[in-house]
C-alpha positions as a printed Julia matrix, in Angstrom:
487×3 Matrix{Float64}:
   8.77   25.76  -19.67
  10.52   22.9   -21.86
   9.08   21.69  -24.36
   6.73   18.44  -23.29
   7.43   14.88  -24.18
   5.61   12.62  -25.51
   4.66    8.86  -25.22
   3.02    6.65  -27.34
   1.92    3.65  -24.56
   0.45    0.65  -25.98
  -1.13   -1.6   -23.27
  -2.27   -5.35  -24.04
  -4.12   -7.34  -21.35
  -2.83  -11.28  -21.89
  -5.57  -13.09  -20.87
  -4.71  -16.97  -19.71
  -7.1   -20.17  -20.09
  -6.29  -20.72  -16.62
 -10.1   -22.1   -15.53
 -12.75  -23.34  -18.14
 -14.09  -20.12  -20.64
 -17.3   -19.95  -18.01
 -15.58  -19.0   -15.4
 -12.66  -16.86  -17.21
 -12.41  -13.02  -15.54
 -15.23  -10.29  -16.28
 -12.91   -7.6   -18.45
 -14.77   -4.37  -18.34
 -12.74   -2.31  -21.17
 -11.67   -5.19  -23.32
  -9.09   -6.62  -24.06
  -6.01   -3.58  -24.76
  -6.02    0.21  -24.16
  -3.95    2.26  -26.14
  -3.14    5.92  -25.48
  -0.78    8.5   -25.23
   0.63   10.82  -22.4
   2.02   14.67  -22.87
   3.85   15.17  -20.12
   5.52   18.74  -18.83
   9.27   18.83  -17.06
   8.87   17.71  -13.68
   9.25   20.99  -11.66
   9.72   21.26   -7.39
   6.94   22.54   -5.65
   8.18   24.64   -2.52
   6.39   26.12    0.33
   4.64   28.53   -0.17
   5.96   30.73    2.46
   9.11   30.76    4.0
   9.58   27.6     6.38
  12.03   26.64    9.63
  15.4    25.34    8.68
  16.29   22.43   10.95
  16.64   18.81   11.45
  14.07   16.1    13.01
  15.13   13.31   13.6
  12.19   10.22   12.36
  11.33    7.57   14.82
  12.96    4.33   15.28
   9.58    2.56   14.22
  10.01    5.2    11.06
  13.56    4.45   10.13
  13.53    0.59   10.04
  15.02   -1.53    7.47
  11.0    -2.81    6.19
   9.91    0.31    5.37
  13.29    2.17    3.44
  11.06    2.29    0.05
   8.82    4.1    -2.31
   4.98    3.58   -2.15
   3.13    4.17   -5.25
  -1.12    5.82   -4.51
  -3.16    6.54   -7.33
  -6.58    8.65   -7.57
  -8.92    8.77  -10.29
 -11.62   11.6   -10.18
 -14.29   12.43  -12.39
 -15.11   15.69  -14.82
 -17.2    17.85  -12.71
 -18.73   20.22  -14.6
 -19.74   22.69  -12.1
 -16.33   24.12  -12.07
 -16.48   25.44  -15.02
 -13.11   24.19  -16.76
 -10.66   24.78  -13.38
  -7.59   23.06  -14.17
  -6.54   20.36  -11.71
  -2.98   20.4   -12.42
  -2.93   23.9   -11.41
  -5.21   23.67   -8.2
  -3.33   21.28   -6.76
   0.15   22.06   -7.29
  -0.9    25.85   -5.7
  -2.71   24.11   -2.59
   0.5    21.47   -2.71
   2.2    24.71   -1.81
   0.27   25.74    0.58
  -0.13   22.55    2.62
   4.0    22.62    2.84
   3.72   25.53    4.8
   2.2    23.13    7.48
   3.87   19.97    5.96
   7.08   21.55    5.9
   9.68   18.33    6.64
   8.05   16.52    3.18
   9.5    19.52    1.49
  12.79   18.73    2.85
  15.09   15.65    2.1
  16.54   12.3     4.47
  19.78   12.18    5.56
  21.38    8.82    6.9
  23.9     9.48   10.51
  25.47    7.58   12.63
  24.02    3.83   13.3
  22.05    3.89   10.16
  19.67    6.8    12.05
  17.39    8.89    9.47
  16.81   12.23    9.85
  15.18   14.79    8.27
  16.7    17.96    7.1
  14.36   20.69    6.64
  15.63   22.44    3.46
  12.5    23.52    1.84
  13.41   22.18   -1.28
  10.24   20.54   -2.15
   8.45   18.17   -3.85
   8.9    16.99   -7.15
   5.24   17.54   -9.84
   4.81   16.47  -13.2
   1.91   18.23  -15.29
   0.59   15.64  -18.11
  -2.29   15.04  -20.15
  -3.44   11.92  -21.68
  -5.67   11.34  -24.74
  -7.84    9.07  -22.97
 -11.31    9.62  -21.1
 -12.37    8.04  -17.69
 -14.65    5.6   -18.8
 -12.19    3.63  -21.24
 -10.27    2.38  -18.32
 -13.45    0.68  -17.31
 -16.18    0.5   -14.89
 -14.48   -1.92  -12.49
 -11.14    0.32  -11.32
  -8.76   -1.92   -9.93
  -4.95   -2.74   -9.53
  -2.71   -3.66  -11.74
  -3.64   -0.24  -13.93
  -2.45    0.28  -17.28
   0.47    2.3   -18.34
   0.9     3.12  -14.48
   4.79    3.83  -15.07
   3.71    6.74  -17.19
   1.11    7.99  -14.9
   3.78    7.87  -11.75
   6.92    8.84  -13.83
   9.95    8.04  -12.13
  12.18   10.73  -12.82
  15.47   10.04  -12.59
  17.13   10.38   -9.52
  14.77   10.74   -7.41
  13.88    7.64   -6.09
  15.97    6.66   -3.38
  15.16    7.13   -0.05
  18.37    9.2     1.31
  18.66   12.75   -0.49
  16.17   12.48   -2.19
  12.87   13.87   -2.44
  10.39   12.98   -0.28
   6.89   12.72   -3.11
   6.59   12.39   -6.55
   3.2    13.73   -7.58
   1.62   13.53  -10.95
  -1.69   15.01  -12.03
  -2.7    13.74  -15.49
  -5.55   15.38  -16.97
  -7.8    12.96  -19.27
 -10.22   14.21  -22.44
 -13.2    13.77  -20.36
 -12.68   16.75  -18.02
 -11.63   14.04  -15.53
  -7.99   13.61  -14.2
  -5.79   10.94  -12.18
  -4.03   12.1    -9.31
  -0.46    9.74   -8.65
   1.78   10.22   -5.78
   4.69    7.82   -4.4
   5.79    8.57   -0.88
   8.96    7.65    1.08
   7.47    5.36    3.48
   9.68    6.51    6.28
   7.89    9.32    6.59
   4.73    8.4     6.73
   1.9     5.38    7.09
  -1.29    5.54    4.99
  -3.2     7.21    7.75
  -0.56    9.92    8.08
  -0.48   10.33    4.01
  -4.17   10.82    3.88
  -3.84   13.58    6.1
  -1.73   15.31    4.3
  -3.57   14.69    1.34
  -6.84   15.72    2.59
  -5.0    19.11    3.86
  -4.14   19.6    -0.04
  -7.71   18.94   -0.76
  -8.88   21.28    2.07
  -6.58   24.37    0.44
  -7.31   23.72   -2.92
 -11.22   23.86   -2.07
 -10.39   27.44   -0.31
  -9.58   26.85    2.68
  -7.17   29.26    4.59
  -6.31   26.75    7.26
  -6.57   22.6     7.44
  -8.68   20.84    9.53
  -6.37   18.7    11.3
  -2.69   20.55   12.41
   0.27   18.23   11.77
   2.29   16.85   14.72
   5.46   15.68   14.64
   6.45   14.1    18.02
   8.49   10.74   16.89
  10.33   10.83   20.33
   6.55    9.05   20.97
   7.55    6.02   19.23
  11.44    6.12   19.51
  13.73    3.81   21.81
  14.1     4.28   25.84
  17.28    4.94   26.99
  18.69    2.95   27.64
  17.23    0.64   25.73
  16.07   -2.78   26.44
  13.86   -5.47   24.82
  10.97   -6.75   27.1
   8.95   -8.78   24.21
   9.43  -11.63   21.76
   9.95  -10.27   18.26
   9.86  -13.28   15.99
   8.78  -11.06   12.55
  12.54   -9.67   13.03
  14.18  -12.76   12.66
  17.18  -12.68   10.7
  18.31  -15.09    8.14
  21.97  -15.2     6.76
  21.38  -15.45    3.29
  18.48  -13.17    2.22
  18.57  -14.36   -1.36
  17.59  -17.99   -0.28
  14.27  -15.86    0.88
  13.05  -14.55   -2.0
  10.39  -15.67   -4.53
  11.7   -16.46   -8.28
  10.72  -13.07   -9.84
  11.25  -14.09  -13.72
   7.82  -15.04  -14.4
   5.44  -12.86  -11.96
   1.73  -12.26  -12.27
  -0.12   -9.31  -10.73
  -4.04   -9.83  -10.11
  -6.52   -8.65   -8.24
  -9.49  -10.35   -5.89
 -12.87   -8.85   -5.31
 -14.26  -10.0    -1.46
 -17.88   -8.82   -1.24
 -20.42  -10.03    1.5
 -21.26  -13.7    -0.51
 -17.01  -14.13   -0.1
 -16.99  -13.54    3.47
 -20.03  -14.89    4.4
 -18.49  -17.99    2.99
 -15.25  -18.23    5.2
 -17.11  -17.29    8.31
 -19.04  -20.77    7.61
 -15.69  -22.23    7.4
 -15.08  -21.74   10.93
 -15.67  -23.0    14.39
 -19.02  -20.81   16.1
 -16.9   -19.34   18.59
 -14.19  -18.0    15.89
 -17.33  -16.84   13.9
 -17.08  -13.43   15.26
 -13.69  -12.23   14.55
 -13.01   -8.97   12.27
 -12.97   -9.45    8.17
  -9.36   -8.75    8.44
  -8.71  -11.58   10.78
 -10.85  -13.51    8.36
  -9.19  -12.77    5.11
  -5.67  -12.76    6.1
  -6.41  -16.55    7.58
  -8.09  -17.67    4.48
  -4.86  -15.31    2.12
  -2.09  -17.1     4.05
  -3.43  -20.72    3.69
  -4.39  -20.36    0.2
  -1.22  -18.66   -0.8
   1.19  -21.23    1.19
  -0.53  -24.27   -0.64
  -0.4   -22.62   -3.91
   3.49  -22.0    -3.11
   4.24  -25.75   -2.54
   6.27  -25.58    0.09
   8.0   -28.31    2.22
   5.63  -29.35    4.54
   8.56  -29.08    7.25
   9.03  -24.84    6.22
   8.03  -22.53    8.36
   5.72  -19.91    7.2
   4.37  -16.55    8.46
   1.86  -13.98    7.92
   2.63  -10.09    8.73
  -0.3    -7.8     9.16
   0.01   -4.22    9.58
  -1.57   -3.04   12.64
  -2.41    0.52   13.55
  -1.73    0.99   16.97
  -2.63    4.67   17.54
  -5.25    3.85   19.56
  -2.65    0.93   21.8
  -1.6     4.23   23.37
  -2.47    5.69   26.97
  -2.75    8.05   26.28
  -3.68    7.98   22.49
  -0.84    9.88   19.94
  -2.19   12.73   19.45
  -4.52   14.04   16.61
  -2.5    15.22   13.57
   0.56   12.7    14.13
   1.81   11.73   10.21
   4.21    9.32   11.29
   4.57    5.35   11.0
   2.41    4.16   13.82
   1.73    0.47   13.41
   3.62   -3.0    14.27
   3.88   -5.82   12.69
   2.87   -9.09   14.19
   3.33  -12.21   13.19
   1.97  -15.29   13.1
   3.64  -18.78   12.59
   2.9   -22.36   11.16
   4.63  -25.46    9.6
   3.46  -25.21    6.0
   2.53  -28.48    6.25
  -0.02  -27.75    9.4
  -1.21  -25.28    8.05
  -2.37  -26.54    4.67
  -3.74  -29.33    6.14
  -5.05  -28.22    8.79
  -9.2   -26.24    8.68
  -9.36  -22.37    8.41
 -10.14  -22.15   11.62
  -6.63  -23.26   12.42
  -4.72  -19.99   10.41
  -7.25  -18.0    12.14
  -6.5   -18.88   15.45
  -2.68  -18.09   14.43
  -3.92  -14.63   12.98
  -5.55  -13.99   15.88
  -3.08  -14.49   18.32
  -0.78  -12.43   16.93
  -2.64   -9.41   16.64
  -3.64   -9.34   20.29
   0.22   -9.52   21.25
   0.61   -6.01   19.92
   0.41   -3.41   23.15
   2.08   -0.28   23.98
   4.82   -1.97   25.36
   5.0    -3.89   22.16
   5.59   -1.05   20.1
   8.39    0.13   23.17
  10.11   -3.08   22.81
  10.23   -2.83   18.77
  11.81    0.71   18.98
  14.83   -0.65   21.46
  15.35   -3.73   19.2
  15.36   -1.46   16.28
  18.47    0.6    18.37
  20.51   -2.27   19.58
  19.98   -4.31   16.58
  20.62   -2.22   13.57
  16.88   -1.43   12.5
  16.68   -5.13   11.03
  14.25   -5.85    7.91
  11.17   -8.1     8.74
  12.11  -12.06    8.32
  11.36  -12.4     4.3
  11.75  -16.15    4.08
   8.22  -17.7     3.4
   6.73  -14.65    4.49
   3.63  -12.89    3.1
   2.65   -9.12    4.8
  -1.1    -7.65    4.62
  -1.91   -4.32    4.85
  -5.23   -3.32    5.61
  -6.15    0.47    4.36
 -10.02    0.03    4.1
 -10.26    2.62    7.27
  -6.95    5.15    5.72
  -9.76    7.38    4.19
  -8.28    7.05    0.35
 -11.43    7.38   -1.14
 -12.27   10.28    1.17
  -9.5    12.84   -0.15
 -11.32   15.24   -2.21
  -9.57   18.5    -4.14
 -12.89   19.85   -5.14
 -14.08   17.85   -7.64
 -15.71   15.28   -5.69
 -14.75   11.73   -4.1
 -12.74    9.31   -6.13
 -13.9     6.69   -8.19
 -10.75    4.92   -6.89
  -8.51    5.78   -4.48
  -5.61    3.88   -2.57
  -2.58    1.57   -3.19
  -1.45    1.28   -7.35
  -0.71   -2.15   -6.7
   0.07   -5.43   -4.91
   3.81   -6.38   -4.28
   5.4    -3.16   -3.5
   8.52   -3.19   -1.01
  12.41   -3.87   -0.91
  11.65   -7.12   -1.56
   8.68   -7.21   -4.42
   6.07   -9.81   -4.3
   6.06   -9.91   -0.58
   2.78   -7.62    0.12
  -0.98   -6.89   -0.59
  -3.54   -4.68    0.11
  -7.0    -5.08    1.69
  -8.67   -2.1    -0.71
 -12.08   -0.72    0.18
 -14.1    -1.06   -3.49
 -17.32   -1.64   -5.03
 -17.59   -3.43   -8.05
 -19.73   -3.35  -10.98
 -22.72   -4.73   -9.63
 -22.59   -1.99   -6.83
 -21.59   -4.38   -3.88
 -18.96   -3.03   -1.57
 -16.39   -5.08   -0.25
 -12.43   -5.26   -0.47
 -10.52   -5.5    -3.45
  -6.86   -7.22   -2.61
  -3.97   -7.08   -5.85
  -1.55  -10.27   -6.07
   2.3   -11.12   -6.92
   2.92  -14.55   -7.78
   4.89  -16.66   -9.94
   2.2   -17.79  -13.0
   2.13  -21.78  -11.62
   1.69  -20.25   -7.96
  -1.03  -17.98   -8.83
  -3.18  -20.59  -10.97
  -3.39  -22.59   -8.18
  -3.72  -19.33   -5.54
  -6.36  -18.82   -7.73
  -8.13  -22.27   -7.46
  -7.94  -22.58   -3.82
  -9.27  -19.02   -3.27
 -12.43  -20.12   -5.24
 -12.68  -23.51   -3.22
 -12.98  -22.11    0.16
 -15.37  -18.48   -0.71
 -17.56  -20.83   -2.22
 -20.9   -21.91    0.15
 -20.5   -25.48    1.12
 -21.64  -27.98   -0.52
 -21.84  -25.46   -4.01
 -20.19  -25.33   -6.62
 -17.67  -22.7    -6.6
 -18.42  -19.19   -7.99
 -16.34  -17.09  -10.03
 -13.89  -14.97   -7.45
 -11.63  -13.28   -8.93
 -12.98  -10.1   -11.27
  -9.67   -8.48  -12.5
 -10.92   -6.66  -15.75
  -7.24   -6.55  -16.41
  -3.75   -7.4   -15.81
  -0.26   -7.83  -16.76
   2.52  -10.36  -16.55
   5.77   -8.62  -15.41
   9.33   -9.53  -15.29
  11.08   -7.99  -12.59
């Protein structure tokens, strides 16, 4: 084994008078965090027996343009004493092993072929792990876990050359034992693999072997011919989220001067947006809800011309569109991405109600012959990227089972995306998070990208309309930390 490495990581949390000091952020471990990480060569994990050589190809929802990147997860677990010392590290890379032998195309690596078509060769390389500690205990990172977390590139080391998506590995896990007996559990997954419902099933597989198991619950199924192209193919819907734009840099956000935060919604938060809105738009899901109220906010924090069209993307699972359903134990990408569309203008001025409308309309365009149609256009035009001008994408993982995936020391304390903003084109996405914050209310935690002017006012208009009418507004936001970044 070489000899480890160490870091010395110093973490300072720049805290902003952006609103008046009684209704600055709650920070539940102060203001800075300072510790260091030991952290062993990165090694590949294999299967653990001998798997098929051969190639699959992914599905033409997989291998689209929007989803060619790295997602970063994180886990944090508590000590649990009843163990009696186990070592996580070791646990888990063994049942790692073990769940290849199911799992076997992760283990293997993406090639690109003709067309820009992904496939996956079946090597059996494996997966890359990294063994660390880190001279810090559970409970100094706070009793409010929550994107943006600290030191994060040195809990999910990138190792060099392993991050793009064609010949590359397919995860990057890291298991960092802390002093407390505790440990954080990091992974980043090639998103053409794999959506967060497939991801937790492999992870809860690991989980399943490293408690014991000799088989998993739930067998993986690969079947992507489900959501590939007909032949020959031919588009039957409208497909406005695939727009294309000439000039992509035009598109994009300035990224010289970006703030990550996150936003606590708990019952009083939602309860106040339903009020918001017309009686018969009263009943409409808390995703429907918050993605109106996100898009609105964010678009009038932006400034845009009133004239620019804007969208919303939300991520929608359609494994149960299907007649019949896709099977039990599929791990691929099964959702679309509708969108909905507004003059900027309209829509700032317009009520809540309004966006929601919008939002909803969207979402119930998405059918199986949807998802048909976005496969063909993916064939005859190139696998395009989403439209990224004036968009904003929401992605809601509440139901994914994060804080489910347990490798025998218990449920998470946190469990889910690392943070807000990931993609090809950064700034462009958030998370609906399930969490529970320090006062022990439940409700969903959602991490930001903005440029600092755009997030102040994001920030005040988010406050404005959670607030009960006719009240003054409450304090929203409860990031106990985060970071400016300059990307």
């Amino acid at each position: 084994m070489a000899k480890p490495t160490h870091f010395l990581i110093t973490l300072k949390y720049l805290i902003h008078q952006l609103l008046p000091s009684s209704q600055q952020p709650i920070s539940s471990n102060g203001l800075s965090l300072v510790f260091s990480v030991t952290r062993r060569q990165p090694v590949l994990v294999s299967p653990a027996k001998r798997t098929p050589y051969e190639f699959k190809y992914l599905s033409d929802i997989d291998d689209q343009e929007s989803l060619r990147f790295q997602i970063p997860i994180i886990q944090f677990y508590r000590n649990n004493p009843s163990l009696g010392g186990r070592d996580p590290a070791g646990v888990i890379r063994d049942a790692i092993a073990e769940a290849l032998v199911f799992y076997y195309p992760f283990a293997g690596r993406i090639r690109e072929g003709l067309n820009h078509k992904l496939t996956v060769e079946c090597t059996g390389e494996g997966v890359v792990f990294i063994e660390a500690d880190a001279d810090v205990s559970l409970k100094e990172f706070g009793d409010a876990l929550q994107p943006p977390f600290p030191c994060f590139e040195e809990l999910l080391y990138d190792v060099p050359g392993t991050g793009d998506v064609i010949n590359s590995p397919l995860l990057l896990i890291q298991v960092t034992r802390l002093t407390c007996g505790g440990f954080i559990f990091a992974l980043r997954l090639n998103h053409t693999m794999s959506d967060a419902t497939g991801l937790v099933q492999f992870m809860t597989a690991v989980g399943e072997l490293a408690q014991g198991a000799r088989s998993i619950s739930v067998p993986p199924v690969w079947k992507r011919e489900l959501l590939s192209a007909r032949d020959p193919p031919h588009v039957t819907c409208v497909h406005r989220e695939y727009d294309q734009l000439a000039d992509i840099k035009s598109a994009i956000l300035p990224f010289d001067d970006m703030i990550h935060r996150s936003f606590f919604f708990g019952p009083a938060e939602i309860s106040g947006l339903r009020k918001q809105v017309p009686n018969h738009l009263r009943t409409c899901s808390t995703f429907e809800l918050l993605t109106a109220c996100i898009w609105r906010c964010r678009t009038i924090a932006l400034g845009l011309d009133p004239n620019d069209e804007v969208r919303i993307i939300g991520l929608f699972n359609v494994r149960g569109k299907y007649r019949p359903p896709l099977p039990t134990g599929y791990y691929g990408n099964a959702f679309a991405l509708p969108v909905a569309i507004s003059p900027a203008g309209k829509l700032c001025n317009s009520p809540l109600g309004y966006a929601l409308e919008q939002v909803k309309k969207a979402k119930n365009e998405v059918t199986q012959e949807y998802m048909q149609s976005v496969a063909d256009l993916m064939v005859l035009k190139g696998r395009p990227h989403y439209m990224v001008k004036h968009s904003y994408v929401v992605s809601d993982v509440t139901r994914a089972g994060f804080m489910n995936v347990d490798f025998g020391w218990g449920k998470p304390v946190y469990g889910g995306p690392a943070r807000g903003g990931v993609g090809n084109i950064p700034g462009l996405t958030s998370f609906y998070i399930p969490f529970k914050n320090a006062k022990g209310e439940y409700g969903i935690v959602v991490p930001f990208c903005l440029p600092r002017p755009a997030m102040e006012k994001f920030m005040v208009e988010i406050q404005s309309m959670t607030s009960e009418p006719k009240e003054e507004p409450k304090q929203l936001y409860i990031t106990s930390k985060f970071t400016t970044s300059r990307l």
